[in-house]
């Protein structure tokens, strides 16, 4: 999920992120993400065997998925895409996680087009959930492909590790500040943060975490806020997420 409030830095390395491949959006003065040059399609990379230490599972593409509390968000068989700078961090982190801990990493969500975020917002309204549970459509890093929800799994068993809460759990247990965790749960959270930090630093990219979600990492707001949020109509047919 995505929240409208502040985030907490985990890397203070200055970002040298390039804006090549984007064009100035004349109407609203945002930079516009070019799907061809700026987005990395992880589903395609997985099919090609190029990311052996990364798996993909998108609960929001299945209204009946046990981890999807929103109903219809994406169409079936949606691609998992990330902005190129974040993609570097995630790929590198998966290699570090495997080497150090015998883990693979599983992408649960990345680019979330405006229409999909609207679907989530409607679900919040229908269920009278707290106002800050879901960002308004177009806000945050997910609609720019600049946030990732990522979980560690055991590379041998492919089972999720115990992190103290399940993905997208609407409870205080999902918070990074939640204290009633076992030693194993604390260790697993610290390890996940450490591989993401190390990879961000190695790629000289500034990365932030969301205090309320231990699984969420995003590029800095001063960077992603320069870009126009991506709508389904901005994507080529093979990457469309809702239609």
Short mmCIF file of C-alpha atoms in Angstrom, two decimals:
data_model
loop_
_atom_site.label_atom_id
_atom_site.label_comp_id
_atom_site.label_asym_id
_atom_site.label_seq_id
_atom_site.Cartn_x
_atom_site.Cartn_y
_atom_site.Cartn_z
CA UNK A 1 0.00 0.00 0.00
CA UNK A 2 0.94 3.66 -0.17
CA UNK A 3 0.55 6.33 2.49
CA UNK A 4 0.42 10.10 2.05
CA UNK A 5 2.47 10.96 5.11
CA UNK A 6 6.23 11.26 5.58
CA UNK A 7 8.83 8.59 5.04
CA UNK A 8 12.01 7.76 6.87
CA UNK A 9 15.42 7.72 5.15
CA UNK A 10 17.54 4.58 5.22
CA UNK A 11 20.31 5.85 2.96
CA UNK A 12 21.83 9.31 2.87
CA UNK A 13 23.76 8.79 -0.35
CA UNK A 14 23.06 11.59 -2.83
CA UNK A 15 21.07 10.44 -5.83
CA UNK A 16 22.62 10.78 -9.26
CA UNK A 17 19.45 9.57 -10.91
CA UNK A 18 19.32 10.44 -14.58
CA UNK A 19 16.28 12.01 -16.20
CA UNK A 20 17.26 10.80 -19.65
CA UNK A 21 14.38 9.18 -21.50
CA UNK A 22 11.79 11.52 -20.05
CA UNK A 23 10.24 14.60 -21.52
CA UNK A 24 8.82 17.75 -19.99
CA UNK A 25 5.06 17.51 -19.66
CA UNK A 26 3.95 20.82 -21.12
CA UNK A 27 0.53 21.02 -19.50
CA UNK A 28 1.41 20.52 -15.84
CA UNK A 29 5.20 20.87 -15.90
CA UNK A 30 5.83 17.38 -14.59
CA UNK A 31 8.45 15.17 -16.13
CA UNK A 32 6.78 12.31 -17.95
CA UNK A 33 7.94 8.74 -17.51
CA UNK A 34 8.68 6.96 -20.76
CA UNK A 35 7.54 3.33 -20.34
CA UNK A 36 10.03 2.10 -22.95
CA UNK A 37 13.17 3.63 -21.47
CA UNK A 38 12.32 4.33 -17.84
CA UNK A 39 10.41 1.25 -16.66
CA UNK A 40 11.91 -2.19 -16.10
CA UNK A 41 9.51 -5.09 -16.65
CA UNK A 42 10.39 -7.66 -13.99
CA UNK A 43 7.82 -10.14 -15.26
CA UNK A 44 9.62 -10.23 -18.59
CA UNK A 45 13.02 -10.52 -16.89
CA UNK A 46 11.72 -13.45 -14.82
CA UNK A 47 10.41 -15.19 -17.94
CA UNK A 48 13.85 -14.81 -19.53
CA UNK A 49 15.59 -16.21 -16.46
CA UNK A 50 17.51 -12.99 -15.89
CA UNK A 51 16.63 -12.51 -12.21
CA UNK A 52 17.20 -15.90 -10.51
CA UNK A 53 16.96 -14.53 -6.96
CA UNK A 54 13.72 -12.62 -7.48
CA UNK A 55 10.18 -13.96 -7.58
CA UNK A 56 6.96 -12.11 -8.35
CA UNK A 57 3.53 -12.42 -6.77
CA UNK A 58 1.01 -9.63 -7.27
CA UNK A 59 -1.95 -10.16 -4.90
CA UNK A 60 -3.79 -7.15 -6.34
CA UNK A 61 -4.17 -8.95 -9.67
CA UNK A 62 -6.50 -11.51 -8.09
CA UNK A 63 -9.59 -10.28 -6.20
CA UNK A 64 -9.68 -13.61 -4.35
CA UNK A 65 -6.03 -13.66 -3.28
CA UNK A 66 -5.76 -14.18 0.48
CA UNK A 67 -3.50 -11.10 0.79
CA UNK A 68 -5.75 -8.82 -1.26
CA UNK A 69 -8.24 -6.93 0.89
CA UNK A 70 -9.23 -4.45 -1.82
CA UNK A 71 -10.99 -6.63 -4.39
CA UNK A 72 -10.39 -5.66 -8.02
CA UNK A 73 -7.28 -3.51 -8.36
CA UNK A 74 -5.39 -4.89 -11.39
CA UNK A 75 -6.38 -7.15 -14.23
CA UNK A 76 -5.10 -10.73 -14.20
CA UNK A 77 -1.56 -11.55 -15.29
CA UNK A 78 -0.38 -7.98 -14.79
CA UNK A 79 3.31 -7.18 -15.28
CA UNK A 80 5.45 -6.01 -12.36
CA UNK A 81 7.33 -2.86 -13.36
CA UNK A 82 9.67 -0.49 -11.52
CA UNK A 83 11.39 2.74 -12.41
CA UNK A 84 14.92 1.99 -13.60
CA UNK A 85 16.79 3.43 -10.60
CA UNK A 86 14.74 1.43 -8.11
CA UNK A 87 15.04 -1.62 -10.35
CA UNK A 88 18.83 -1.51 -9.96
CA UNK A 89 18.50 -1.53 -6.19
CA UNK A 90 16.03 -4.42 -6.14
CA UNK A 91 18.05 -6.64 -8.49
CA UNK A 92 21.23 -5.97 -6.56
CA UNK A 93 19.48 -6.55 -3.23
CA UNK A 94 18.22 -9.95 -4.37
CA UNK A 95 21.79 -11.04 -5.10
CA UNK A 96 23.01 -9.76 -1.73
CA UNK A 97 20.13 -11.47 0.08
CA UNK A 98 20.88 -14.80 -1.57
CA UNK A 99 24.62 -14.60 -0.94
CA UNK A 100 24.35 -13.51 2.70
CA UNK A 101 21.22 -15.23 3.93
CA UNK A 102 20.12 -17.86 1.42
CA UNK A 103 17.06 -15.77 0.59
CA UNK A 104 15.23 -14.79 -2.51
CA UNK A 105 13.15 -11.63 -2.62
CA UNK A 106 9.57 -11.53 -3.84
CA UNK A 107 8.07 -8.44 -5.46
CA UNK A 108 4.48 -7.97 -4.31
CA UNK A 109 3.78 -4.60 -5.95
CA UNK A 110 5.59 -1.88 -7.84
CA UNK A 111 4.13 0.48 -10.39
CA UNK A 112 0.50 1.13 -9.48
CA UNK A 113 -1.27 3.19 -12.12
CA UNK A 114 -3.62 6.00 -11.09
CA UNK A 115 -6.72 3.98 -12.01
CA UNK A 116 -5.59 1.11 -9.77
CA UNK A 117 -5.00 3.45 -6.88
CA UNK A 118 -8.49 4.82 -7.52
CA UNK A 119 -9.85 1.27 -7.17
CA UNK A 120 -8.10 0.96 -3.82
CA UNK A 121 -9.43 4.33 -2.70
CA UNK A 122 -12.99 3.29 -3.58
CA UNK A 123 -12.52 0.13 -1.48
CA UNK A 124 -11.39 2.27 1.45
CA UNK A 125 -14.49 4.45 1.09
CA UNK A 126 -16.83 1.45 0.85
CA UNK A 127 -15.36 -0.13 3.97
CA UNK A 128 -15.01 3.08 5.98
CA UNK A 129 -11.33 2.37 6.55
CA UNK A 130 -9.10 5.08 8.10
CA UNK A 131 -8.44 8.03 5.83
CA UNK A 132 -4.66 7.57 5.80
CA UNK A 133 -4.81 3.89 4.87
CA UNK A 134 -4.64 4.57 1.13
CA UNK A 135 -3.18 7.55 -0.71
CA UNK A 136 -5.43 9.58 -2.97
CA UNK A 137 -5.10 8.55 -6.64
CA UNK A 138 -1.85 9.79 -8.13
CA UNK A 139 -0.13 10.59 -4.85
CA UNK A 140 3.00 8.85 -3.61
CA UNK A 141 5.75 6.85 -5.28
CA UNK A 142 3.81 3.76 -6.40
CA UNK A 143 2.01 5.57 -9.29
CA UNK A 144 5.44 6.45 -10.67
CA UNK A 145 6.98 2.99 -10.33
CA UNK A 146 9.27 4.45 -7.68
CA UNK A 147 8.09 2.30 -4.76
CA UNK A 148 8.32 -1.43 -4.24
CA UNK A 149 6.63 -3.79 -1.81
CA UNK A 150 9.08 -6.64 -1.30
CA UNK A 151 9.23 -9.71 0.95
CA UNK A 152 12.00 -12.22 1.71
CA UNK A 153 11.46 -15.92 1.10
CA UNK A 154 13.59 -18.97 1.82
CA UNK A 155 15.44 -19.84 -1.39
CA UNK A 156 15.07 -23.58 -0.79
CA UNK A 157 11.48 -23.87 0.41
CA UNK A 158 10.07 -20.72 -1.27
CA UNK A 159 8.22 -20.02 1.98
CA UNK A 160 7.76 -16.53 3.38
CA UNK A 161 9.90 -15.74 6.40
CA UNK A 162 8.35 -14.72 9.71
CA UNK A 163 8.30 -10.91 9.71
CA UNK A 164 5.81 -10.41 12.53
CA UNK A 165 2.88 -9.64 10.22
CA UNK A 166 1.70 -10.71 6.81
CA UNK A 167 1.94 -8.45 3.79
CA UNK A 168 -0.63 -5.64 3.76
CA UNK A 169 -1.86 -6.44 7.25
CA UNK A 170 -3.95 -3.57 8.57
CA UNK A 171 -2.54 -3.58 12.10
CA UNK A 172 0.17 -2.08 14.27
CA UNK A 173 2.22 -5.24 13.73
CA UNK A 174 3.09 -3.97 10.25
CA UNK A 175 4.80 -0.89 11.67
CA UNK A 176 8.57 -0.71 11.71
CA UNK A 177 8.28 0.65 15.26
CA UNK A 178 6.26 -2.29 16.54
CA UNK A 179 8.14 -3.62 19.56
CA UNK A 180 6.37 -6.88 20.40
CA UNK A 181 8.36 -8.97 17.94
CA UNK A 182 10.32 -12.14 18.55
CA UNK A 183 14.08 -12.08 18.13
CA UNK A 184 13.70 -13.96 14.84
CA UNK A 185 11.16 -11.46 13.51
CA UNK A 186 13.37 -8.51 14.46
CA UNK A 187 16.36 -10.17 12.84
CA UNK A 188 14.48 -10.84 9.61
CA UNK A 189 13.28 -7.24 9.37
CA UNK A 190 16.78 -5.95 10.06
CA UNK A 191 18.24 -8.24 7.41
CA UNK A 192 15.75 -7.07 4.80
CA UNK A 193 16.54 -3.45 5.58
CA UNK A 194 20.26 -4.16 5.47
CA UNK A 195 20.24 -5.68 1.98
CA UNK A 196 18.14 -2.81 0.65
CA UNK A 197 20.44 -0.25 2.31
CA UNK A 198 23.57 -1.89 1.02
CA UNK A 199 22.22 -2.06 -2.51
CA UNK A 200 21.03 1.55 -2.47
CA UNK A 201 24.43 2.71 -1.30
CA UNK A 202 26.25 0.63 -3.88
CA UNK A 203 24.14 2.18 -6.64
CA UNK A 204 24.43 5.68 -5.16
CA UNK A 205 20.65 5.99 -4.88
CA UNK A 206 18.75 7.57 -2.01
CA UNK A 207 16.17 5.14 -0.67
CA UNK A 208 13.46 5.62 1.95
CA UNK A 209 11.22 3.34 3.96
CA UNK A 210 7.64 3.77 5.11
CA UNK A 211 7.39 3.65 8.93
CA UNK A 212 3.98 1.96 8.86
CA UNK A 213 4.94 -0.83 6.40
CA UNK A 214 8.05 -2.94 6.89
CA UNK A 215 7.84 -4.20 3.28
CA UNK A 216 7.76 -0.80 1.51
CA UNK A 217 10.75 1.07 0.02
CA UNK A 218 10.68 4.11 -2.26
CA UNK A 219 12.84 6.72 -3.91
CA UNK A 220 12.96 10.12 -2.27
CA UNK A 221 9.93 12.39 -2.53
CA UNK A 222 11.93 15.32 -3.94
CA UNK A 223 12.76 13.07 -6.90
CA UNK A 224 9.51 11.21 -7.56
CA UNK A 225 7.36 14.32 -7.08
CA UNK A 226 8.92 15.80 -10.22
CA UNK A 227 7.24 13.11 -12.33
CA UNK A 228 3.70 12.82 -13.58
CA UNK A 229 1.90 9.80 -12.11
CA UNK A 230 1.40 7.05 -14.67
CA UNK A 231 -2.10 6.29 -15.96
CA UNK A 232 -3.10 3.13 -17.78
CA UNK A 233 -3.41 5.13 -21.02
CA UNK A 234 0.26 6.11 -20.72
CA UNK A 235 1.32 2.48 -21.06
CA UNK A 236 1.60 0.31 -24.17
CA UNK A 237 -1.02 -2.42 -24.42
CA UNK A 238 1.30 -5.13 -23.10
CA UNK A 239 1.93 -3.18 -19.88
CA UNK A 240 -1.59 -1.93 -19.15
CA UNK A 241 -2.62 -2.80 -15.62
CA UNK A 242 -6.38 -2.18 -15.46
CA UNK A 243 -7.88 -2.18 -18.96
#
